[in-house]
């Protein structure tokens, strides 16, 4: 889940919605697994020059520290993730979101054949960035490839080149359809989202309708009056069943989601070779 808008308590984002991310951690409706209990993490922007990150290997629904923190953290930008491991260890350094400088990164899906591709992928990471890799996941490897290919200056192009590189390595290694991803990443100012898979059948991803339109559609829903005018969400699953509230990110697409119009564009991997 990603939130962008006026400062809001993390508790209102993580626990309050009917089908909140915490509920999704044990009752996912659209995910690969119903239960996502291999850790939790959230990253948010506050007073510091870099975002803060809280991660735990506890299941999100059973993390009492998370409940305490969420009641006190107020932020204009938050990324949160519940983890279902696709093969790497259940440890704090493998929980999302991943952070580098001002950037946060979360990912649903996997890089198929990562064990066989791992050396070639990591050897392509900028040597200046390589020491900052802490965990062993395919998600963190993809993040650092995107950083290597220019995420800070050109988010859309960098992710396209990173995905193109993974597919090149996959083909060379004999791995069909190596990439399955929905990604959200931010520098604290802009929120970028991507939905792509090599087989063109990606995990679910939705963004919320502009709040003024939602208020007009549903004047009876009190919570909409409490949210700020710039409120936007990006979620793997809708947080509640509300007609007109959610828009599916099209297959093989990327977008900037924020106040005003959403800039959705086609996403095509770029081979950097």
PDB file of C-alpha atoms in Angstrom:
ATOM      1  CA  UNK A   1       0.000   0.000   0.000  1.00  0.00           C
ATOM      2  CA  UNK A   2       1.167   3.526  -0.797  1.00  0.00           C
ATOM      3  CA  UNK A   3      -0.367   6.772   0.456  1.00  0.00           C
ATOM      4  CA  UNK A   4       0.264  10.303  -0.753  1.00  0.00           C
ATOM      5  CA  UNK A   5      -1.536  13.391   0.506  1.00  0.00           C
ATOM      6  CA  UNK A   6      -1.949  15.599   3.528  1.00  0.00           C
ATOM      7  CA  UNK A   7      -0.307  14.289   6.723  1.00  0.00           C
ATOM      8  CA  UNK A   8      -2.335  11.477   8.273  1.00  0.00           C
ATOM      9  CA  UNK A   9      -1.831   8.982  11.100  1.00  0.00           C
ATOM     10  CA  UNK A  10      -0.397   5.667   9.964  1.00  0.00           C
ATOM     11  CA  UNK A  11      -3.032   4.001  12.146  1.00  0.00           C
ATOM     12  CA  UNK A  12      -5.766   5.422   9.879  1.00  0.00           C
ATOM     13  CA  UNK A  13      -4.035   3.911   6.861  1.00  0.00           C
ATOM     14  CA  UNK A  14      -2.957   0.518   8.193  1.00  0.00           C
ATOM     15  CA  UNK A  15      -5.673  -0.516  10.653  1.00  0.00           C
ATOM     16  CA  UNK A  16      -8.830   1.517  10.079  1.00  0.00           C
ATOM     17  CA  UNK A  17      -9.995   0.501   6.547  1.00  0.00           C
ATOM     18  CA  UNK A  18     -12.374  -2.472   6.274  1.00  0.00           C
ATOM     19  CA  UNK A  19      -9.903  -4.466   4.162  1.00  0.00           C
ATOM     20  CA  UNK A  20      -6.763  -2.805   5.476  1.00  0.00           C
ATOM     21  CA  UNK A  21      -3.271  -4.005   4.698  1.00  0.00           C
ATOM     22  CA  UNK A  22      -3.223  -5.634   8.136  1.00  0.00           C
ATOM     23  CA  UNK A  23      -6.391  -7.538   7.240  1.00  0.00           C
ATOM     24  CA  UNK A  24      -4.845  -8.459   3.881  1.00  0.00           C
ATOM     25  CA  UNK A  25      -1.848  -9.956   5.675  1.00  0.00           C
ATOM     26  CA  UNK A  26      -4.055 -12.840   6.830  1.00  0.00           C
ATOM     27  CA  UNK A  27      -6.981 -12.596   4.403  1.00  0.00           C
ATOM     28  CA  UNK A  28      -5.727 -11.628   0.956  1.00  0.00           C
ATOM     29  CA  UNK A  29      -8.421 -11.879  -1.720  1.00  0.00           C
ATOM     30  CA  UNK A  30      -6.380 -11.264  -4.867  1.00  0.00           C
ATOM     31  CA  UNK A  31      -2.838 -12.212  -3.908  1.00  0.00           C
ATOM     32  CA  UNK A  32      -0.788 -15.287  -4.714  1.00  0.00           C
ATOM     33  CA  UNK A  33      -1.165 -16.411  -1.094  1.00  0.00           C
ATOM     34  CA  UNK A  34      -4.081 -15.847   1.277  1.00  0.00           C
ATOM     35  CA  UNK A  35      -1.701 -15.365   4.206  1.00  0.00           C
ATOM     36  CA  UNK A  36       1.262 -12.986   4.102  1.00  0.00           C
ATOM     37  CA  UNK A  37       2.954 -13.585   7.436  1.00  0.00           C
ATOM     38  CA  UNK A  38       6.670 -13.507   6.595  1.00  0.00           C
ATOM     39  CA  UNK A  39       7.241 -10.006   7.887  1.00  0.00           C
ATOM     40  CA  UNK A  40       6.017  -6.477   7.571  1.00  0.00           C
ATOM     41  CA  UNK A  41       7.493  -3.080   6.865  1.00  0.00           C
ATOM     42  CA  UNK A  42       6.534   0.541   6.444  1.00  0.00           C
ATOM     43  CA  UNK A  43       8.502   3.572   5.345  1.00  0.00           C
ATOM     44  CA  UNK A  44       7.457   7.176   5.838  1.00  0.00           C
ATOM     45  CA  UNK A  45       8.659  10.738   5.424  1.00  0.00           C
ATOM     46  CA  UNK A  46       8.828  13.072   8.397  1.00  0.00           C
ATOM     47  CA  UNK A  47      11.329  15.525   9.831  1.00  0.00           C
ATOM     48  CA  UNK A  48      14.580  13.948   8.624  1.00  0.00           C
ATOM     49  CA  UNK A  49      16.355  14.263   5.313  1.00  0.00           C
ATOM     50  CA  UNK A  50      15.689  10.571   4.609  1.00  0.00           C
ATOM     51  CA  UNK A  51      12.582   8.460   5.179  1.00  0.00           C
ATOM     52  CA  UNK A  52      12.254   6.362   8.319  1.00  0.00           C
ATOM     53  CA  UNK A  53      11.700   2.610   8.055  1.00  0.00           C
ATOM     54  CA  UNK A  54      10.149   0.146  10.486  1.00  0.00           C
ATOM     55  CA  UNK A  55      10.500  -3.558   9.688  1.00  0.00           C
ATOM     56  CA  UNK A  56       9.726  -6.742  11.579  1.00  0.00           C
ATOM     57  CA  UNK A  57       9.661 -10.471  10.864  1.00  0.00           C
ATOM     58  CA  UNK A  58       6.528 -10.701  13.013  1.00  0.00           C
ATOM     59  CA  UNK A  59       3.261 -11.168  11.115  1.00  0.00           C
ATOM     60  CA  UNK A  60       1.688  -7.736  10.720  1.00  0.00           C
ATOM     61  CA  UNK A  61      -1.475  -8.761  12.566  1.00  0.00           C
ATOM     62  CA  UNK A  62       0.566  -9.823  15.626  1.00  0.00           C
ATOM     63  CA  UNK A  63       3.052  -6.949  15.885  1.00  0.00           C
ATOM     64  CA  UNK A  64       2.205  -4.938  19.015  1.00  0.00           C
ATOM     65  CA  UNK A  65       5.059  -2.495  18.350  1.00  0.00           C
ATOM     66  CA  UNK A  66       3.502  -1.631  14.992  1.00  0.00           C
ATOM     67  CA  UNK A  67       0.226  -0.745  16.688  1.00  0.00           C
ATOM     68  CA  UNK A  68       2.051   1.544  19.106  1.00  0.00           C
ATOM     69  CA  UNK A  69       4.048   3.293  16.377  1.00  0.00           C
ATOM     70  CA  UNK A  70       1.090   3.673  14.008  1.00  0.00           C
ATOM     71  CA  UNK A  71      -0.830   5.698  16.608  1.00  0.00           C
ATOM     72  CA  UNK A  72       1.960   8.305  16.715  1.00  0.00           C
ATOM     73  CA  UNK A  73       3.368   8.491  13.173  1.00  0.00           C
ATOM     74  CA  UNK A  74       1.801  11.226  11.033  1.00  0.00           C
ATOM     75  CA  UNK A  75       3.083  11.477   7.470  1.00  0.00           C
ATOM     76  CA  UNK A  76       2.231  12.818   3.991  1.00  0.00           C
ATOM     77  CA  UNK A  77       3.793   9.809   2.256  1.00  0.00           C
ATOM     78  CA  UNK A  78       3.829   6.175   3.382  1.00  0.00           C
ATOM     79  CA  UNK A  79       4.706   2.861   1.742  1.00  0.00           C
ATOM     80  CA  UNK A  80       3.818  -0.377   3.534  1.00  0.00           C
ATOM     81  CA  UNK A  81       4.138  -4.051   2.633  1.00  0.00           C
ATOM     82  CA  UNK A  82       3.224  -7.466   4.005  1.00  0.00           C
ATOM     83  CA  UNK A  83       5.556 -10.232   2.896  1.00  0.00           C
ATOM     84  CA  UNK A  84       5.047 -13.711   1.520  1.00  0.00           C
ATOM     85  CA  UNK A  85       8.500 -15.124   0.886  1.00  0.00           C
ATOM     86  CA  UNK A  86       9.144 -16.654  -2.535  1.00  0.00           C
ATOM     87  CA  UNK A  87      12.222 -18.496  -1.336  1.00  0.00           C
ATOM     88  CA  UNK A  88      14.603 -16.184   0.496  1.00  0.00           C
ATOM     89  CA  UNK A  89      15.033 -16.132   4.259  1.00  0.00           C
ATOM     90  CA  UNK A  90      12.537 -14.610   6.662  1.00  0.00           C
ATOM     91  CA  UNK A  91      14.735 -11.917   8.158  1.00  0.00           C
ATOM     92  CA  UNK A  92      14.448  -8.192   8.765  1.00  0.00           C
ATOM     93  CA  UNK A  93      16.807  -7.215   5.937  1.00  0.00           C
ATOM     94  CA  UNK A  94      14.542  -9.009   3.455  1.00  0.00           C
ATOM     95  CA  UNK A  95      11.394  -7.105   4.457  1.00  0.00           C
ATOM     96  CA  UNK A  96      10.092  -4.249   2.324  1.00  0.00           C
ATOM     97  CA  UNK A  97      10.253  -1.330   1.847  1.00  0.00           C
ATOM     98  CA  UNK A  98      13.870  -1.041   0.777  1.00  0.00           C
ATOM     99  CA  UNK A  99      15.518   2.340   1.218  1.00  0.00           C
ATOM    100  CA  UNK A 100      18.403   4.163  -0.395  1.00  0.00           C
ATOM    101  CA  UNK A 101      18.860   7.843   0.287  1.00  0.00           C
ATOM    102  CA  UNK A 102      15.496   9.535  -0.283  1.00  0.00           C
ATOM    103  CA  UNK A 103      14.052   6.553  -2.152  1.00  0.00           C
ATOM    104  CA  UNK A 104      11.730   3.787  -0.941  1.00  0.00           C
ATOM    105  CA  UNK A 105      10.782   0.691  -2.964  1.00  0.00           C
ATOM    106  CA  UNK A 106       8.165  -2.071  -2.533  1.00  0.00           C
ATOM    107  CA  UNK A 107       7.456  -4.961  -4.881  1.00  0.00           C
ATOM    108  CA  UNK A 108       4.883  -7.738  -5.207  1.00  0.00           C
ATOM    109  CA  UNK A 109       5.834 -10.693  -7.374  1.00  0.00           C
ATOM    110  CA  UNK A 110       9.174 -12.338  -8.049  1.00  0.00           C
ATOM    111  CA  UNK A 111      12.094 -12.728 -10.401  1.00  0.00           C
ATOM    112  CA  UNK A 112      11.765 -16.336 -11.525  1.00  0.00           C
ATOM    113  CA  UNK A 113      15.024 -18.233 -11.544  1.00  0.00           C
ATOM    114  CA  UNK A 114      16.600 -15.636  -9.261  1.00  0.00           C
ATOM    115  CA  UNK A 115      18.925 -18.224  -7.734  1.00  0.00           C
ATOM    116  CA  UNK A 116      20.406 -18.932 -11.170  1.00  0.00           C
ATOM    117  CA  UNK A 117      20.483 -15.277 -12.250  1.00  0.00           C
ATOM    118  CA  UNK A 118      21.572 -13.772  -8.938  1.00  0.00           C
ATOM    119  CA  UNK A 119      25.299 -13.521  -9.606  1.00  0.00           C
ATOM    120  CA  UNK A 120      24.878 -11.895 -13.017  1.00  0.00           C
ATOM    121  CA  UNK A 121      22.271  -9.460 -11.712  1.00  0.00           C
ATOM    122  CA  UNK A 122      24.266  -8.376  -8.689  1.00  0.00           C
ATOM    123  CA  UNK A 123      27.493  -8.039 -10.671  1.00  0.00           C
ATOM    124  CA  UNK A 124      25.719  -5.394 -12.785  1.00  0.00           C
ATOM    125  CA  UNK A 125      24.978  -3.197  -9.741  1.00  0.00           C
ATOM    126  CA  UNK A 126      27.063  -0.014  -9.585  1.00  0.00           C
ATOM    127  CA  UNK A 127      30.103  -0.781  -7.370  1.00  0.00           C
ATOM    128  CA  UNK A 128      29.395   2.394  -5.401  1.00  0.00           C
ATOM    129  CA  UNK A 129      25.909   1.070  -4.555  1.00  0.00           C
ATOM    130  CA  UNK A 130      26.760  -2.574  -3.998  1.00  0.00           C
ATOM    131  CA  UNK A 131      27.947  -2.257  -0.346  1.00  0.00           C
ATOM    132  CA  UNK A 132      24.511  -0.918   0.645  1.00  0.00           C
ATOM    133  CA  UNK A 133      22.693  -4.142  -0.267  1.00  0.00           C
ATOM    134  CA  UNK A 134      21.717  -5.728   3.049  1.00  0.00           C
ATOM    135  CA  UNK A 135      19.474  -8.686   2.213  1.00  0.00           C
ATOM    136  CA  UNK A 136      19.179 -11.563  -0.229  1.00  0.00           C
ATOM    137  CA  UNK A 137      15.904 -10.908  -2.046  1.00  0.00           C
ATOM    138  CA  UNK A 138      15.159 -10.504  -5.728  1.00  0.00           C
ATOM    139  CA  UNK A 139      13.241  -7.317  -4.832  1.00  0.00           C
ATOM    140  CA  UNK A 140      16.292  -5.595  -3.393  1.00  0.00           C
ATOM    141  CA  UNK A 141      18.376  -6.705  -6.384  1.00  0.00           C
ATOM    142  CA  UNK A 142      15.793  -5.173  -8.748  1.00  0.00           C
ATOM    143  CA  UNK A 143      15.798  -1.947  -6.700  1.00  0.00           C
ATOM    144  CA  UNK A 144      19.572  -1.620  -6.912  1.00  0.00           C
ATOM    145  CA  UNK A 145      19.529  -2.353 -10.619  1.00  0.00           C
ATOM    146  CA  UNK A 146      16.996   0.462 -11.039  1.00  0.00           C
ATOM    147  CA  UNK A 147      19.263   2.756  -9.007  1.00  0.00           C
ATOM    148  CA  UNK A 148      22.209   1.706 -11.174  1.00  0.00           C
ATOM    149  CA  UNK A 149      20.274   2.498 -14.351  1.00  0.00           C
ATOM    150  CA  UNK A 150      19.330   5.997 -13.169  1.00  0.00           C
ATOM    151  CA  UNK A 151      16.278   5.826 -10.891  1.00  0.00           C
ATOM    152  CA  UNK A 152      17.077   9.138  -9.214  1.00  0.00           C
ATOM    153  CA  UNK A 153      17.018  11.137 -12.468  1.00  0.00           C
ATOM    154  CA  UNK A 154      14.751   9.062 -14.733  1.00  0.00           C
ATOM    155  CA  UNK A 155      12.440   6.690 -12.792  1.00  0.00           C
ATOM    156  CA  UNK A 156      10.471   5.397 -15.784  1.00  0.00           C
ATOM    157  CA  UNK A 157      13.523   4.830 -17.942  1.00  0.00           C
ATOM    158  CA  UNK A 158      15.568   3.321 -15.115  1.00  0.00           C
ATOM    159  CA  UNK A 159      12.954   0.718 -14.226  1.00  0.00           C
ATOM    160  CA  UNK A 160      12.457  -0.110 -17.924  1.00  0.00           C
ATOM    161  CA  UNK A 161      16.207  -0.671 -18.299  1.00  0.00           C
ATOM    162  CA  UNK A 162      16.402  -2.721 -15.088  1.00  0.00           C
ATOM    163  CA  UNK A 163      13.550  -4.982 -16.199  1.00  0.00           C
ATOM    164  CA  UNK A 164      15.027  -5.248 -19.689  1.00  0.00           C
ATOM    165  CA  UNK A 165      18.350  -6.295 -18.196  1.00  0.00           C
ATOM    166  CA  UNK A 166      16.684  -8.978 -16.053  1.00  0.00           C
ATOM    167  CA  UNK A 167      14.892 -10.356 -19.105  1.00  0.00           C
ATOM    168  CA  UNK A 168      18.168 -10.370 -21.067  1.00  0.00           C
ATOM    169  CA  UNK A 169      19.879 -12.322 -18.289  1.00  0.00           C
ATOM    170  CA  UNK A 170      16.878 -14.617 -18.037  1.00  0.00           C
ATOM    171  CA  UNK A 171      17.001 -15.469 -21.725  1.00  0.00           C
ATOM    172  CA  UNK A 172      20.743 -16.108 -21.538  1.00  0.00           C
ATOM    173  CA  UNK A 173      20.181 -18.382 -18.541  1.00  0.00           C
ATOM    174  CA  UNK A 174      17.330 -20.291 -20.140  1.00  0.00           C
ATOM    175  CA  UNK A 175      14.632 -18.835 -17.895  1.00  0.00           C
ATOM    176  CA  UNK A 176      11.313 -18.060 -19.534  1.00  0.00           C
ATOM    177  CA  UNK A 177       9.201 -15.174 -18.242  1.00  0.00           C
ATOM    178  CA  UNK A 178      11.585 -14.082 -15.473  1.00  0.00           C
ATOM    179  CA  UNK A 179       9.787 -10.918 -14.332  1.00  0.00           C
ATOM    180  CA  UNK A 180       6.545 -10.706 -12.340  1.00  0.00           C
ATOM    181  CA  UNK A 181       6.100  -7.351 -10.648  1.00  0.00           C
ATOM    182  CA  UNK A 182       3.963  -4.596  -9.329  1.00  0.00           C
ATOM    183  CA  UNK A 183       6.217  -1.891  -7.903  1.00  0.00           C
ATOM    184  CA  UNK A 184       5.711   1.349  -6.016  1.00  0.00           C
ATOM    185  CA  UNK A 185       8.637   3.690  -5.456  1.00  0.00           C
ATOM    186  CA  UNK A 186       8.972   7.258  -4.225  1.00  0.00           C
ATOM    187  CA  UNK A 187      11.469   9.952  -3.347  1.00  0.00           C
ATOM    188  CA  UNK A 188       9.017  11.533  -0.930  1.00  0.00           C
ATOM    189  CA  UNK A 189       7.769  13.979  -3.563  1.00  0.00           C
ATOM    190  CA  UNK A 190       6.408  11.848  -6.413  1.00  0.00           C
ATOM    191  CA  UNK A 191       4.909   8.363  -6.296  1.00  0.00           C
ATOM    192  CA  UNK A 192       5.693   6.070  -9.232  1.00  0.00           C
ATOM    193  CA  UNK A 193       3.970   2.745  -9.858  1.00  0.00           C
ATOM    194  CA  UNK A 194       4.622  -0.063 -12.334  1.00  0.00           C
ATOM    195  CA  UNK A 195       2.652  -3.132 -13.371  1.00  0.00           C
ATOM    196  CA  UNK A 196       4.419  -5.583 -15.654  1.00  0.00           C
ATOM    197  CA  UNK A 197       5.216  -9.261 -16.107  1.00  0.00           C
ATOM    198  CA  UNK A 198       7.066 -11.110 -18.843  1.00  0.00           C
ATOM    199  CA  UNK A 199       3.939 -13.207 -19.526  1.00  0.00           C
ATOM    200  CA  UNK A 200       1.690 -10.088 -19.510  1.00  0.00           C
ATOM    201  CA  UNK A 201      -0.363 -11.435 -16.603  1.00  0.00           C
ATOM    202  CA  UNK A 202       0.647  -9.325 -13.628  1.00  0.00           C
ATOM    203  CA  UNK A 203      -0.388  -9.154  -9.981  1.00  0.00           C
ATOM    204  CA  UNK A 204      -3.309  -6.842  -9.180  1.00  0.00           C
ATOM    205  CA  UNK A 205      -2.721  -3.103  -8.643  1.00  0.00           C
ATOM    206  CA  UNK A 206      -5.184  -0.232  -8.155  1.00  0.00           C
ATOM    207  CA  UNK A 207      -5.082   3.523  -7.592  1.00  0.00           C
ATOM    208  CA  UNK A 208      -7.770   5.595  -5.921  1.00  0.00           C
ATOM    209  CA  UNK A 209     -10.069   8.056  -7.620  1.00  0.00           C
ATOM    210  CA  UNK A 210      -9.487  11.726  -6.835  1.00  0.00           C
ATOM    211  CA  UNK A 211     -11.093  12.484  -3.486  1.00  0.00           C
ATOM    212  CA  UNK A 212     -13.351  15.328  -4.711  1.00  0.00           C
ATOM    213  CA  UNK A 213     -14.939  12.981  -7.242  1.00  0.00           C
ATOM    214  CA  UNK A 214     -15.425  10.344  -4.565  1.00  0.00           C
ATOM    215  CA  UNK A 215     -17.140  12.800  -2.227  1.00  0.00           C
ATOM    216  CA  UNK A 216     -19.540  13.707  -5.032  1.00  0.00           C
ATOM    217  CA  UNK A 217     -20.225  10.024  -5.712  1.00  0.00           C
ATOM    218  CA  UNK A 218     -20.644   9.070  -2.048  1.00  0.00           C
ATOM    219  CA  UNK A 219     -21.668  12.038   0.110  1.00  0.00           C
ATOM    220  CA  UNK A 220     -22.922   9.566   2.724  1.00  0.00           C
ATOM    221  CA  UNK A 221     -19.421   8.140   3.450  1.00  0.00           C
ATOM    222  CA  UNK A 222     -18.082  10.041   6.446  1.00  0.00           C
ATOM    223  CA  UNK A 223     -14.461   8.935   6.111  1.00  0.00           C
ATOM    224  CA  UNK A 224     -14.190  10.692   2.738  1.00  0.00           C
ATOM    225  CA  UNK A 225     -14.907  14.010   4.431  1.00  0.00           C
ATOM    226  CA  UNK A 226     -12.045  13.363   6.848  1.00  0.00           C
ATOM    227  CA  UNK A 227      -9.434  12.807   4.139  1.00  0.00           C
ATOM    228  CA  UNK A 228      -7.475  15.706   2.651  1.00  0.00           C
ATOM    229  CA  UNK A 229      -8.111  16.986  -0.858  1.00  0.00           C
ATOM    230  CA  UNK A 230      -4.793  15.604  -2.163  1.00  0.00           C
ATOM    231  CA  UNK A 231      -5.341  12.059  -0.828  1.00  0.00           C
ATOM    232  CA  UNK A 232      -4.315   9.228  -3.172  1.00  0.00           C
ATOM    233  CA  UNK A 233      -3.786   5.520  -2.556  1.00  0.00           C
ATOM    234  CA  UNK A 234      -2.064   2.760  -4.506  1.00  0.00           C
ATOM    235  CA  UNK A 235      -3.016  -0.719  -3.310  1.00  0.00           C
ATOM    236  CA  UNK A 236      -2.767  -4.358  -4.312  1.00  0.00           C
ATOM    237  CA  UNK A 237      -6.364  -4.852  -3.184  1.00  0.00           C
ATOM    238  CA  UNK A 238      -9.128  -2.272  -2.630  1.00  0.00           C
ATOM    239  CA  UNK A 239      -9.325  -1.161   1.004  1.00  0.00           C
ATOM    240  CA  UNK A 240     -13.130  -1.269   0.949  1.00  0.00           C
ATOM    241  CA  UNK A 241     -15.882  -2.079  -1.516  1.00  0.00           C
ATOM    242  CA  UNK A 242     -16.919   1.369  -2.725  1.00  0.00           C
ATOM    243  CA  UNK A 243     -18.189   1.783  -6.318  1.00  0.00           C
ATOM    244  CA  UNK A 244     -16.064   4.186  -8.322  1.00  0.00           C
ATOM    245  CA  UNK A 245     -13.301   4.369  -5.703  1.00  0.00           C
ATOM    246  CA  UNK A 246     -10.682   2.190  -7.387  1.00  0.00           C
ATOM    247  CA  UNK A 247      -9.090   2.107 -10.825  1.00  0.00           C
ATOM    248  CA  UNK A 248      -7.022  -0.818 -12.014  1.00  0.00           C
ATOM    249  CA  UNK A 249      -3.562   0.050 -13.283  1.00  0.00           C
ATOM    250  CA  UNK A 250      -3.541  -1.373 -16.836  1.00  0.00           C
ATOM    251  CA  UNK A 251      -1.317  -4.300 -17.707  1.00  0.00           C
ATOM    252  CA  UNK A 252       2.201  -3.260 -18.819  1.00  0.00           C
ATOM    253  CA  UNK A 253       1.765   0.289 -17.550  1.00  0.00           C
ATOM    254  CA  UNK A 254       3.546   2.825 -15.380  1.00  0.00           C
ATOM    255  CA  UNK A 255       2.217   5.966 -13.747  1.00  0.00           C
ATOM    256  CA  UNK A 256       2.787   8.920 -11.505  1.00  0.00           C
ATOM    257  CA  UNK A 257      -0.055   8.991  -8.984  1.00  0.00           C
ATOM    258  CA  UNK A 258      -0.802  12.202  -7.135  1.00  0.00           C
ATOM    259  CA  UNK A 259      -3.103  15.166  -6.799  1.00  0.00           C
ATOM    260  CA  UNK A 260      -4.805  16.066 -10.063  1.00  0.00           C
ATOM    261  CA  UNK A 261      -4.540  13.966 -13.204  1.00  0.00           C
ATOM    262  CA  UNK A 262      -2.740  10.620 -13.169  1.00  0.00           C
ATOM    263  CA  UNK A 263      -0.081  10.308 -15.854  1.00  0.00           C
ATOM    264  CA  UNK A 264      -0.418   6.695 -17.022  1.00  0.00           C
ATOM    265  CA  UNK A 265       1.842   5.492 -19.808  1.00  0.00           C
ATOM    266  CA  UNK A 266       2.683   2.170 -21.468  1.00  0.00           C
ATOM    267  CA  UNK A 267       5.576   0.296 -19.891  1.00  0.00           C
ATOM    268  CA  UNK A 268       7.990  -1.559 -22.151  1.00  0.00           C
ATOM    269  CA  UNK A 269      11.300  -3.017 -20.941  1.00  0.00           C
ATOM    270  CA  UNK A 270      14.429  -1.559 -22.535  1.00  0.00           C
ATOM    271  CA  UNK A 271      17.412  -3.801 -23.185  1.00  0.00           C
ATOM    272  CA  UNK A 272      20.440  -1.813 -21.978  1.00  0.00           C
ATOM    273  CA  UNK A 273      22.839  -3.824 -24.139  1.00  0.00           C
TER     274      UNK A 273
END
